Amino acid sequence: MGRELYFQYTAKTAEGKTVRGTACAQDRSALSRLLHDRGLYLVRAKERAGKGGTLKSALLAEFCRQLSGLVASGVGLVRGLEIVSQEEGLDETFRNLCGVLLSKVRSGLPLSQAMEDQMVFPPLMLGMIRAGEETGTLGPNLERLHIHYEKQHEMEQEVRSAMSYPLLLCILALGAVVSIFAFILPSFSELFLGMEDLPLLTKILMAASDYLVECWYIPPICLLGAIVMVRLLLAVPEVRLHLDAWKLRLPIFGGLYRSLYTARFARSLASLYGCGLPILRGLEIARDTIGNAYLQMQFGRVLTMVGSGAALSQALGTVDGFRAKLVSAIQAGEQSGQVDTMLGGIAAAMEFDARQTAKRMLGILEPVLVLVMAVLVGVIVVGVMVPLTDSYGAIQQSAVL
């Protein structure tokens, strides 16, 4: 699978309407074929450096909240951007970014195009704002974006908070073991040197302690090298693809990943579907928000099926990795004509499942980590106390004789 490039394109419909957007393809010919399948004819395309989306969800939510409120109140877009950029406590980098957007909008550029040129706004946001500009629903779409990114931020915070305590326990356990080996065990070295026959466990512990004291710089170098190697491996598409597929099949963790990815996709598609974006374009944008290469790779088949007239639920049923509830909810939405409502509902349900799974994981990890830490400390204590006890017993026997 070749490396995909990120293009910013301008195309025409059969009726001559100009359409601007972004898409990933292996080259310009592949981009032209991709657009042709959507009924678009490529006019020009410019390769860009990346996919954007570097801004945090909390910042995007706040930006959309303020701007949607101003637009809904009848404030013009230029004046709205002025007010947002002058907000107290705003991140300085984002303030400068708002200033650039303001300048471009004043010069006559659409807000979506001005944001796209900055290469830091996610495709979902660009697509919904562009749809709002074309249909005159910019205010409602900004409010949808505010809700979307606020929910995303809440989910990220809850999962991060659930995992922070086990991470803290791991750091404390590692710090305790390193401290014992680096500072406590060396104080017994002279005492143990005078003993003729040390237990194997004690020899191993003292050898590890000596190595850590004398070659303390080697473990950090090895750790840094391992991190760099992992990052390089993850940059290989085939490795990333297999890793993402493996993550979905992990015991306990796999369920959490499936719920998170399903919720992320469902909420994105609900927002895009609700703002009136064409379903194929909505699927492409929602696909890029999933964050799992294995799931995203399967969307080529989904887009082909939907483009050929298949039901959305039928097409998504072929994807390996989503929760089964997603397809059931979309089927119900197709029958009732409320697909966006059902997608929003399944997103909320999956987010709840993810929270519950994270809590169950925390309940399992806490005692396991405490037990591991106790075993490590216990092994070290036994390794130190056994020779001391043997030595004390030998001294007592000598005194009796």
Short mmCIF file of C-alpha atoms in Angstrom, two decimals, residues 222-241 243:
data_model
loop_
_atom_site.label_atom_id
_atom_site.label_comp_id
_atom_site.label_asym_id
_atom_site.label_seq_id
_atom_site.Cartn_x
_atom_site.Cartn_y
_atom_site.Cartn_z
CA CYS A 222 18.38 2.09 25.69
CA LEU A 223 14.97 3.50 26.63
CA LEU A 224 15.46 6.50 24.33
CA GLY A 225 16.61 4.22 21.52
CA ALA A 226 13.58 1.98 22.01
CA ILE A 227 11.23 4.99 21.86
CA VAL A 228 12.85 6.24 18.65
CA MET A 229 12.70 2.75 17.10
CA VAL A 230 9.02 2.35 18.00
CA ARG A 231 8.20 5.76 16.50
CA LEU A 232 10.05 4.84 13.29
CA LEU A 233 8.24 1.50 13.09
CA LEU A 234 4.85 3.15 13.64
CA ALA A 235 5.61 5.47 10.73
CA VAL A 236 5.60 2.40 8.43
CA PRO A 237 1.99 2.02 7.12
CA GLU A 238 2.06 -1.80 7.22
CA VAL A 239 3.24 -1.84 10.83
CA ARG A 240 0.65 0.74 11.87
CA LEU A 241 -2.06 -1.26 10.07
CA LEU A 243 -0.86 -2.74 15.24
#
